[in-house]
XYZ file of C-alpha atoms in Angstrom:
583
model
C -34.783 52.767 48.981
C -34.020 56.336 49.974
C -31.361 55.110 52.411
C -29.755 53.077 49.660
C -29.884 56.091 47.337
C -28.307 58.322 49.942
C -25.607 55.671 50.582
C -24.715 55.570 46.887
C -24.530 59.339 46.748
C -22.143 59.335 49.719
C -19.675 56.977 48.035
C -16.513 58.300 46.401
C -15.862 58.037 42.634
C -13.598 54.986 42.833
C -16.085 52.785 44.784
C -18.847 53.944 42.429
C -16.795 52.888 39.427
C -15.996 49.562 40.986
C -19.638 48.942 41.873
C -20.847 50.019 38.416
C -18.221 47.766 36.802
C -19.301 44.793 38.935
C -22.979 45.399 38.159
C -22.140 45.518 34.481
C -20.063 42.345 34.652
C -22.684 40.394 36.650
C -25.125 39.736 33.799
C -22.292 39.195 31.384
C -20.730 36.683 33.739
C -24.056 34.867 34.151
C -24.608 34.748 30.394
C -21.026 33.574 29.883
C -21.413 30.797 32.466
C -24.667 29.652 30.849
C -23.086 29.708 27.418
C -20.081 27.825 28.701
C -22.231 24.998 30.003
C -24.284 24.923 26.824
C -21.140 25.046 24.742
C -19.608 22.198 26.695
C -22.587 19.982 25.917
C -22.517 21.084 22.298
C -18.784 20.327 22.056
C -19.343 16.841 23.485
C -22.068 16.200 20.897
C -19.958 17.623 18.031
C -16.952 15.514 19.064
C -19.132 12.421 18.994
C -20.533 13.391 15.565
C -17.048 14.178 14.318
C -15.783 10.805 15.489
C -18.690 9.103 13.723
C -17.999 11.052 10.525
C -14.332 10.093 10.632
C -15.161 6.419 11.083
C -17.659 6.584 8.204
C -15.122 8.404 6.016
C -12.287 5.995 6.720
C -14.556 2.987 6.179
C -15.665 4.417 2.846
C -11.997 4.994 1.869
C -11.215 1.329 2.551
C -14.388 0.266 0.669
C -13.442 2.260 -2.424
C -9.806 1.181 -2.336
C -10.428 -2.549 -1.981
C -13.436 -2.431 -4.329
C -11.108 -1.097 -7.061
C -8.624 -3.909 -6.352
C -11.350 -6.568 -6.452
C -12.721 -5.244 -9.750
C -9.234 -5.323 -11.260
C -8.823 -8.915 -10.107
C -12.174 -9.870 -11.660
C -11.131 -8.234 -14.918
C -7.785 -10.042 -14.767
C -9.398 -13.500 -14.849
C -10.425 -12.761 -18.446
C -6.796 -12.201 -19.489
C -6.091 -14.175 -22.679
C -2.455 -14.868 -21.793
C -3.409 -16.262 -18.409
C -6.015 -18.543 -19.978
C -3.566 -19.752 -22.644
C -0.877 -20.500 -20.051
C -3.432 -22.473 -18.068
C -4.900 -24.605 -20.852
C -2.572 -24.388 -23.869
C 0.938 -24.029 -22.469
C 1.962 -27.449 -23.825
C 1.333 -26.414 -27.413
C 2.988 -23.009 -27.051
C 6.545 -22.430 -28.130
C 9.120 -21.305 -25.586
C 9.070 -17.774 -26.989
C 5.272 -17.618 -26.930
C 5.208 -18.941 -23.410
C 7.874 -16.491 -22.278
C 6.107 -13.551 -23.880
C 2.793 -14.579 -22.341
C 4.421 -14.880 -18.909
C 5.949 -11.410 -19.278
C 2.603 -9.904 -20.239
C 0.914 -11.603 -17.274
C 3.765 -10.373 -15.029
C 3.112 -6.842 -16.250
C -0.599 -7.130 -15.409
C 0.344 -8.588 -12.023
C 2.593 -5.591 -11.351
C -0.241 -3.218 -12.256
C -2.529 -5.108 -9.871
C 0.116 -4.798 -7.154
C 0.322 -1.046 -7.709
C -3.439 -0.546 -7.664
C -3.548 0.011 -3.904
C -1.125 0.878 -1.153
C -2.794 -1.856 0.904
C -1.720 -4.596 -1.528
C 1.557 -6.104 -0.342
C 1.923 -8.445 -3.314
C -0.107 -9.809 -6.211
C 0.249 -13.208 -7.901
C -1.411 -15.695 -10.179
C -1.260 -19.438 -9.329
C -1.462 -21.814 -12.324
C -1.806 -25.426 -11.155
C -1.302 -26.908 -14.657
C 2.068 -25.166 -14.876
C 2.852 -25.830 -11.217
C 4.051 -22.224 -11.123
C 3.175 -18.924 -9.462
C 3.678 -15.641 -11.310
C 4.225 -12.962 -8.681
C 4.923 -9.233 -8.381
C 7.819 -10.015 -6.059
C 11.462 -9.787 -7.117
C 11.434 -13.537 -7.863
C 8.662 -13.328 -10.424
C 8.114 -17.059 -11.147
C 8.221 -19.581 -8.321
C 7.070 -23.132 -7.683
C 3.409 -23.463 -6.723
C 2.692 -23.887 -2.971
C -0.108 -26.433 -2.711
C -0.969 -25.529 0.884
C -1.436 -21.899 -0.040
C -3.452 -22.839 -3.133
C -5.879 -24.966 -1.090
C -6.259 -22.118 1.426
C -7.063 -19.659 -1.325
C -9.712 -22.001 -2.775
C -11.897 -21.787 0.294
C -15.512 -21.513 -0.770
C -16.787 -17.995 -0.072
C -18.886 -15.244 -1.608
C -16.511 -12.514 -2.791
C -19.252 -9.886 -2.424
C -20.094 -10.857 1.164
C -16.659 -11.587 2.655
C -13.660 -10.974 0.330
C -10.933 -11.533 2.909
C -9.454 -14.833 4.094
C -6.602 -15.477 6.508
C -3.862 -18.076 6.119
C -0.791 -18.439 8.393
C -1.440 -15.044 9.918
C -1.549 -13.397 6.455
C -4.551 -11.734 4.850
C -5.534 -12.488 1.230
C -8.181 -11.743 -1.375
C -8.469 -14.467 -4.032
C -10.430 -14.883 -7.263
C -10.297 -18.474 -8.669
C -11.305 -19.232 -12.206
C -13.701 -20.894 -12.642
C -15.447 -20.067 -9.366
C -14.318 -22.282 -6.461
C -17.982 -22.981 -5.696
C -18.265 -25.110 -8.831
C -17.222 -28.740 -9.013
C -14.493 -28.000 -11.539
C -10.889 -27.625 -10.519
C -9.871 -23.962 -11.042
C -7.563 -23.303 -13.979
C -5.833 -20.531 -12.051
C -6.207 -18.302 -9.040
C -5.603 -14.565 -9.051
C -4.856 -13.299 -5.531
C -3.393 -10.381 -3.611
C -1.874 -10.364 -0.179
C -3.198 -7.491 1.920
C -0.472 -5.575 3.790
C -1.375 -5.608 7.457
C 1.482 -3.205 8.062
C -0.040 -0.625 5.714
C -3.473 -1.129 7.256
C -1.908 -0.514 10.668
C -0.208 2.647 9.380
C -3.484 3.847 7.906
C -5.314 3.229 11.164
C -2.569 5.073 13.058
C -3.021 8.045 10.744
C -6.782 7.933 11.270
C -6.486 8.164 15.076
C -5.666 11.145 17.263
C -3.055 11.102 20.048
C -4.055 8.773 22.819
C -6.786 7.196 20.707
C -6.837 4.078 18.578
C -8.649 2.198 15.839
C -9.412 -1.481 15.303
C -10.446 -3.148 12.039
C -12.028 -6.571 12.552
C -13.468 -9.203 10.230
C -17.055 -10.260 10.868
C -17.610 -13.725 9.348
C -13.894 -14.591 9.230
C -12.168 -13.557 12.518
C -9.121 -11.361 11.940
C -8.008 -8.099 13.482
C -5.756 -5.174 12.646
C -5.297 -2.289 15.076
C -3.437 0.976 15.023
C -2.280 3.520 17.598
C -2.754 1.073 20.475
C -0.351 -0.602 22.870
C -0.474 -4.388 22.903
C -2.137 -4.785 26.328
C -4.611 -2.012 25.712
C -5.414 -3.294 22.221
C -6.152 -6.799 23.540
C -8.458 -5.410 26.264
C -10.297 -3.219 23.761
C -10.756 -6.139 21.340
C -12.323 -8.216 24.140
C -14.667 -5.356 25.020
C -15.649 -5.037 21.328
C -16.471 -8.740 21.155
C -18.653 -8.357 24.214
C -20.472 -5.213 23.033
C -20.884 -5.962 19.336
C -21.748 -3.251 16.829
C -24.139 -0.515 17.959
C -27.455 -0.781 16.159
C -28.051 3.013 16.313
C -24.598 3.834 14.926
C -24.102 6.590 17.550
C -20.957 7.128 19.556
C -21.032 5.623 23.035
C -18.820 5.544 26.120
C -17.025 2.348 27.233
C -14.622 1.738 30.118
C -11.603 -0.552 29.702
C -8.976 -0.988 32.395
C -10.341 1.910 34.401
C -10.029 4.306 31.414
C -13.098 5.780 29.802
C -13.269 5.945 25.970
C -15.655 7.405 23.457
C -16.338 4.621 20.922
C -17.723 4.946 17.411
C -18.229 1.985 15.018
C -19.129 1.497 11.370
C -19.754 -1.835 9.665
C -18.900 -2.365 5.991
C -21.157 -4.909 4.298
C -19.006 -4.730 1.148
C -15.788 -5.775 2.923
C -17.465 -7.682 5.799
C -15.428 -5.698 8.356
C -16.131 -3.392 11.280
C -14.176 -0.192 11.898
C -14.023 0.836 15.563
C -12.383 4.088 16.718
C -11.587 5.090 20.286
C -10.872 8.494 21.802
C -10.068 8.843 25.530
C -12.796 10.772 27.278
C -10.062 12.699 29.089
C -9.148 14.382 25.809
C -12.684 15.701 25.588
C -13.179 16.703 29.224
C -9.730 18.262 29.742
C -10.310 21.206 27.377
C -13.742 21.763 28.889
C -12.258 21.872 32.391
C -9.640 24.266 31.126
C -12.426 26.404 29.732
C -14.083 26.527 33.144
C -10.829 27.469 34.837
C -10.251 30.185 32.260
C -13.741 31.474 32.942
C -12.750 32.013 36.604
C -9.501 33.635 35.536
C -11.414 35.863 33.146
C -13.738 36.917 35.943
C -10.784 37.894 38.126
C -9.011 39.613 35.272
C -12.112 41.634 34.416
C -11.839 43.467 37.758
C -8.456 44.849 36.706
C -9.546 45.536 33.132
C -10.004 49.301 33.516
C -6.569 49.802 35.085
C -4.738 47.779 32.450
C -6.833 48.860 29.478
C -4.548 51.594 28.182
C -1.428 49.429 28.517
C -3.198 46.485 26.863
C -4.192 48.651 23.911
C -0.545 49.607 23.471
C 0.688 45.989 23.628
C -2.075 44.470 21.508
C -2.184 47.044 18.715
C 0.660 49.510 18.719
C 3.613 47.124 19.206
C 2.464 44.496 16.666
C 1.923 47.225 14.059
C 5.375 48.620 14.791
C 6.870 45.150 14.291
C 4.973 44.865 11.006
C 6.370 48.141 9.722
C 9.950 47.182 10.659
C 9.543 43.808 8.931
C 8.163 45.419 5.736
C 11.107 47.783 5.660
C 13.572 44.868 5.899
C 11.632 43.050 3.189
C 11.746 46.169 1.002
C 15.522 46.178 1.409
C 15.684 42.650 -0.020
C 15.971 40.666 3.231
C 13.842 37.541 2.569
C 14.944 35.874 5.805
C 12.801 38.147 7.994
C 10.420 36.293 10.324
C 7.914 37.645 12.819
C 7.250 35.902 16.124
C 4.091 36.370 18.139
C 3.159 34.533 21.307
C -0.607 35.015 21.186
C -3.238 33.303 19.038
C -5.322 36.323 18.100
C -5.819 38.132 14.784
C -2.268 39.472 14.874
C -0.974 35.929 15.259
C -2.860 34.980 12.135
C -1.480 38.030 10.272
C 2.033 37.221 11.471
C 1.704 33.633 10.265
C 0.377 34.781 6.888
C 3.200 37.331 6.592
C 5.799 34.643 7.348
C 4.191 32.261 4.834
C 4.152 35.029 2.183
C 7.844 35.813 2.783
C 8.722 32.118 2.555
C 6.758 31.803 -0.704
C 8.505 34.901 -2.133
C 11.820 33.365 -1.196
C 10.866 30.132 -2.983
C 9.680 31.989 -6.096
C 12.910 33.994 -6.253
C 14.949 30.820 -6.039
C 12.723 29.118 -8.633
C 13.225 31.965 -11.080
C 16.962 31.791 -10.526
C 16.978 28.017 -10.886
C 14.917 28.188 -14.100
C 17.328 30.696 -15.590
C 20.225 28.501 -14.551
C 18.603 25.383 -15.998
C 17.818 27.248 -19.237
C 21.468 28.251 -19.655
C 22.631 24.739 -18.681
C 20.198 23.184 -21.154
C 21.471 25.469 -23.907
C 25.053 24.516 -23.089
C 24.237 20.837 -23.103
C 22.414 21.184 -26.393
C 25.434 22.761 -27.977
C 27.723 20.165 -26.475
C 25.527 17.325 -27.677
C 25.615 18.618 -31.257
C 29.311 17.799 -31.714
C 30.704 14.715 -30.041
C 34.403 15.516 -29.433
C 35.458 11.894 -29.688
C 33.633 11.478 -33.004
C 35.244 14.696 -34.282
C 38.742 13.629 -33.223
C 38.411 10.135 -34.655
C 37.061 11.437 -37.947
C 39.812 13.985 -38.459
C 42.498 11.425 -37.514
C 40.909 9.086 -40.039
C 40.997 11.840 -42.669
C 44.646 12.491 -41.802
C 45.580 8.818 -42.184
C 43.715 8.543 -45.484
C 45.456 11.628 -46.858
C 48.775 10.267 -45.603
C 48.106 6.991 -47.473
C 46.915 9.040 -50.495
C 43.614 7.212 -50.370
C 41.869 9.889 -52.404
C 39.041 7.593 -53.417
C 37.792 7.662 -49.816
C 38.976 11.188 -48.880
C 36.493 12.754 -51.331
C 33.331 11.049 -50.034
C 34.487 11.440 -46.406
C 34.989 15.198 -46.714
C 31.642 15.457 -48.535
C 29.885 13.602 -45.699
C 31.639 15.748 -43.085
C 30.480 18.900 -44.837
C 26.892 17.688 -44.908
C 27.123 16.571 -41.289
C 28.387 19.925 -39.957
C 25.982 21.870 -42.210
C 23.053 20.047 -40.612
C 24.046 20.249 -36.914
C 24.915 23.955 -37.103
C 21.530 24.876 -38.577
C 19.973 26.382 -35.405
C 17.085 28.241 -37.078
C 14.724 25.236 -37.234
C 13.363 23.253 -34.272
C 11.528 20.761 -36.517
C 12.506 19.255 -39.840
C 10.899 16.726 -42.200
C 11.887 13.220 -41.203
C 13.393 12.828 -44.663
C 16.056 15.428 -43.742
C 16.641 13.901 -40.324
C 17.030 10.445 -41.890
C 19.463 11.831 -44.479
C 21.582 13.326 -41.684
C 21.541 10.059 -39.802
C 22.543 8.176 -42.960
C 25.375 10.662 -43.487
C 26.601 9.890 -39.963
C 26.395 6.142 -40.694
C 28.327 6.618 -43.954
C 31.134 8.383 -42.035
C 31.238 5.551 -39.497
C 31.221 2.979 -42.292
C 34.323 4.610 -43.820
C 35.926 4.700 -40.400
C 35.254 1.076 -39.492
C 35.540 -0.216 -43.108
C 34.296 -3.784 -43.295
C 34.145 -4.428 -39.533
C 30.640 -2.942 -39.135
C 27.885 -3.492 -41.718
C 25.350 -0.636 -41.529
C 22.131 -0.348 -43.513
C 19.404 2.313 -43.607
C 16.316 0.809 -45.175
C 14.191 2.933 -47.545
C 11.509 5.160 -46.026
C 7.891 4.059 -46.476
C 5.522 6.322 -48.379
C 4.512 9.387 -46.406
C 7.151 9.011 -43.719
C 9.536 11.578 -45.188
C 7.056 14.467 -44.777
C 6.444 13.905 -41.056
C 7.849 16.769 -39.002
C 10.168 15.614 -36.234
C 12.431 17.419 -33.731
C 15.902 17.967 -35.096
C 18.796 15.731 -33.986
C 16.761 12.923 -32.415
C 17.846 9.972 -34.578
C 21.631 10.448 -34.712
C 22.106 10.135 -30.894
C 20.319 6.740 -31.009
C 22.602 5.491 -33.816
C 25.652 6.957 -32.093
C 24.706 5.105 -28.897
C 24.634 1.837 -30.867
C 28.095 2.425 -32.339
C 29.592 3.528 -29.034
C 28.172 0.954 -26.624
C 27.364 -2.074 -28.807
C 29.430 -2.253 -32.012
C 32.631 -0.282 -31.578
C 34.444 -3.020 -29.689
C 33.207 -5.983 -31.744
C 36.012 -7.548 -33.706
C 33.854 -8.808 -36.547
C 30.308 -9.494 -37.755
C 28.958 -6.217 -36.330
C 25.645 -5.167 -37.870
C 23.405 -2.111 -37.589
C 20.019 -1.647 -39.275
C 17.645 1.364 -39.250
C 14.023 0.541 -40.140
C 11.227 3.147 -40.568
C 7.521 2.254 -40.310
C 4.173 4.092 -40.237
C 1.751 2.060 -38.070
C -1.496 3.305 -36.559
C -0.704 6.991 -37.167
C 2.666 6.582 -35.381
C 6.076 7.046 -36.965
C 8.248 4.191 -35.696
C 12.008 4.170 -36.307
C 13.912 1.092 -35.097
C 17.677 1.135 -34.624
C 18.752 -2.527 -34.254
C 22.262 -3.709 -33.429
C 23.737 -7.146 -32.690
C 25.940 -6.128 -29.789
C 26.804 -8.983 -27.432
C 26.606 -7.148 -24.080
C 22.840 -6.619 -23.911
C 20.568 -8.772 -21.699
C 16.792 -8.599 -21.080
C 17.445 -7.444 -17.546
C 19.746 -4.661 -18.681
C 17.268 -3.572 -21.357
C 14.504 -3.405 -18.746
C 16.790 -1.417 -16.434
C 17.623 1.045 -19.204
C 13.920 1.482 -20.063
C 13.139 2.162 -16.402
C 15.896 4.780 -16.322
C 14.404 6.452 -19.420
C 10.919 6.553 -17.877
C 12.097 8.094 -14.634
C 11.333 11.839 -14.193
C 14.215 12.457 -11.788
C 16.026 15.671 -12.731
C 19.204 14.272 -11.203
C 19.656 11.949 -14.201
C 22.151 13.329 -16.734
C 20.015 14.468 -19.655
C 22.250 13.342 -22.540
C 22.059 10.682 -25.236
C 19.005 8.427 -25.141
C 17.597 10.109 -22.010
C 17.714 13.505 -23.694
C 15.924 12.231 -26.815
C 13.298 10.381 -24.782
C 12.473 13.416 -22.654
C 12.336 15.745 -25.636
C 9.793 13.482 -27.332
C 7.736 13.004 -24.170
C 7.597 16.777 -23.491
C 6.570 17.577 -27.071
C 4.186 14.736 -27.906
C 3.090 13.241 -24.558
C 3.271 9.817 -22.956
C 2.609 7.933 -26.208
C 5.899 9.164 -27.712
C 9.486 8.370 -26.717
C 11.877 5.434 -26.867
C 11.104 1.740 -26.328
C 14.080 -0.536 -25.568
C 13.865 -4.284 -26.190
C 16.420 -7.046 -26.645
C 16.984 -7.854 -30.318
C 16.989 -11.362 -31.805
C 19.203 -13.304 -31.537
C 21.292 -10.752 -29.627
C 21.758 -7.023 -29.293
C 19.353 -4.158 -28.623
C 16.409 -2.709 -30.506
C 15.670 0.975 -29.794
C 12.333 2.079 -31.211
C 11.536 5.818 -31.478
C 7.806 6.597 -31.626
C 6.334 9.926 -32.824
C 2.559 10.428 -33.307
C 2.632 11.848 -36.848
C -0.945 13.155 -37.234
C -0.635 15.418 -34.206
C 2.711 16.960 -35.139
C 1.706 17.268 -38.775
C -1.246 19.452 -37.824
């Protein structure tokens, strides 16, 4: 011991420092190595648990999604229109049958939109020999082979899926196919295998894969797997079956090791299996071991490089931060910091870059809002006076004065005065409907003088209580103007326009009905779809402007409803909830 002590005393400072540093690093290195091994085992266990959690989560997502679709289908079998089409279509008129089919088509479309995994929805009615579908061709001839396939006896709560011609379906016959009676109709959806595949691909990590298989009825959908590898994995799954413990396990297919986790769904009668290559788990752990060796070697040079490392890790990043803040203070929102390490400064740099990008977005949003406000004001002013209407009216006044038709000049100038008095009154955003209706009637009177006997226009009396309902200003005239411009102006004779006001179920309903000859049900449906779109790229004038103003102010129950008129033309119905706006 004394010799060792004397030997230490004889050493120079540098060897002493090296020896002391190595003695200090020895226990730390041992603890680090032990922790690395323990951490590796913990990571393996956590990865297995994480894989199991993902499988359980994705299985639950599919359960909830398809359970919602099945419940909607079961509710749909009680649809009155569907029952009437099945048993009473022979005593229904053509109009009743058409309206019933349209309502069923609407419910079918809602069923189709209930889930991203539903490719199409349809109702098969054997008595009509027709299928009402959510596809572009809504009504098609009934396919008997498909009907027989969809009537396979099964328990919807044990195994909802069935496969026919490589396609996957869920069907609900009414009455139940298990009875002896022939079903009146079958409500069914076709499951999109493509969307299931996409979902499985999203569920999996790179190099991994997922397989969804039916249990009682054999069918398979996989995602993230190559064809050969998918086939080999499916065979291995058939051989292994579902793990009773539910824990992740290791399987080998084609010389490649995988970590496998499975979850069975009793509700859908399917099994979700997810694979992750073991190499993805072991590679980071091996990298960790190599880095441990590198760290051990780097620790020897730690004292020499400490001062320089402090400068690079703290002083330089802070300097870059200060320079970036100065550029930002000068109004440069395109500044971006780059950092090659993944430490705290890397996080701060990322947060700084995200904050700058958000500031840039907010600045542009404020500018865009100001621009849209000015543009909206300009469009409002432009929409108040239609130049073509103004020109035509003054030319009409000129011709009447030239013909010395003073009997019509007097009322025309009176109507024009009332018209311009109303549209230039900017102080009020809302007016009683009585005033709005009077302005619209004034506009119709001007048009009646202009078109003389070619267009017959009528504004029916207001029902009791309707005149006091507050409505946004200038919402009725654009609808009437649209009827004149697009439906009646070019008709040579027998052109008619009627405005009807009703108060039904606490809703003010104003119908503008024309008998134009260019309107079809398809065009009316297309126009309604255009109104309901929220795309800002649509020009917000005319009917679109009125519809959006009503929706923004009163909500989804307000707005315009477009329907074909009988026997021809278009009916535009404006709906305003009157109790809400009155309060």
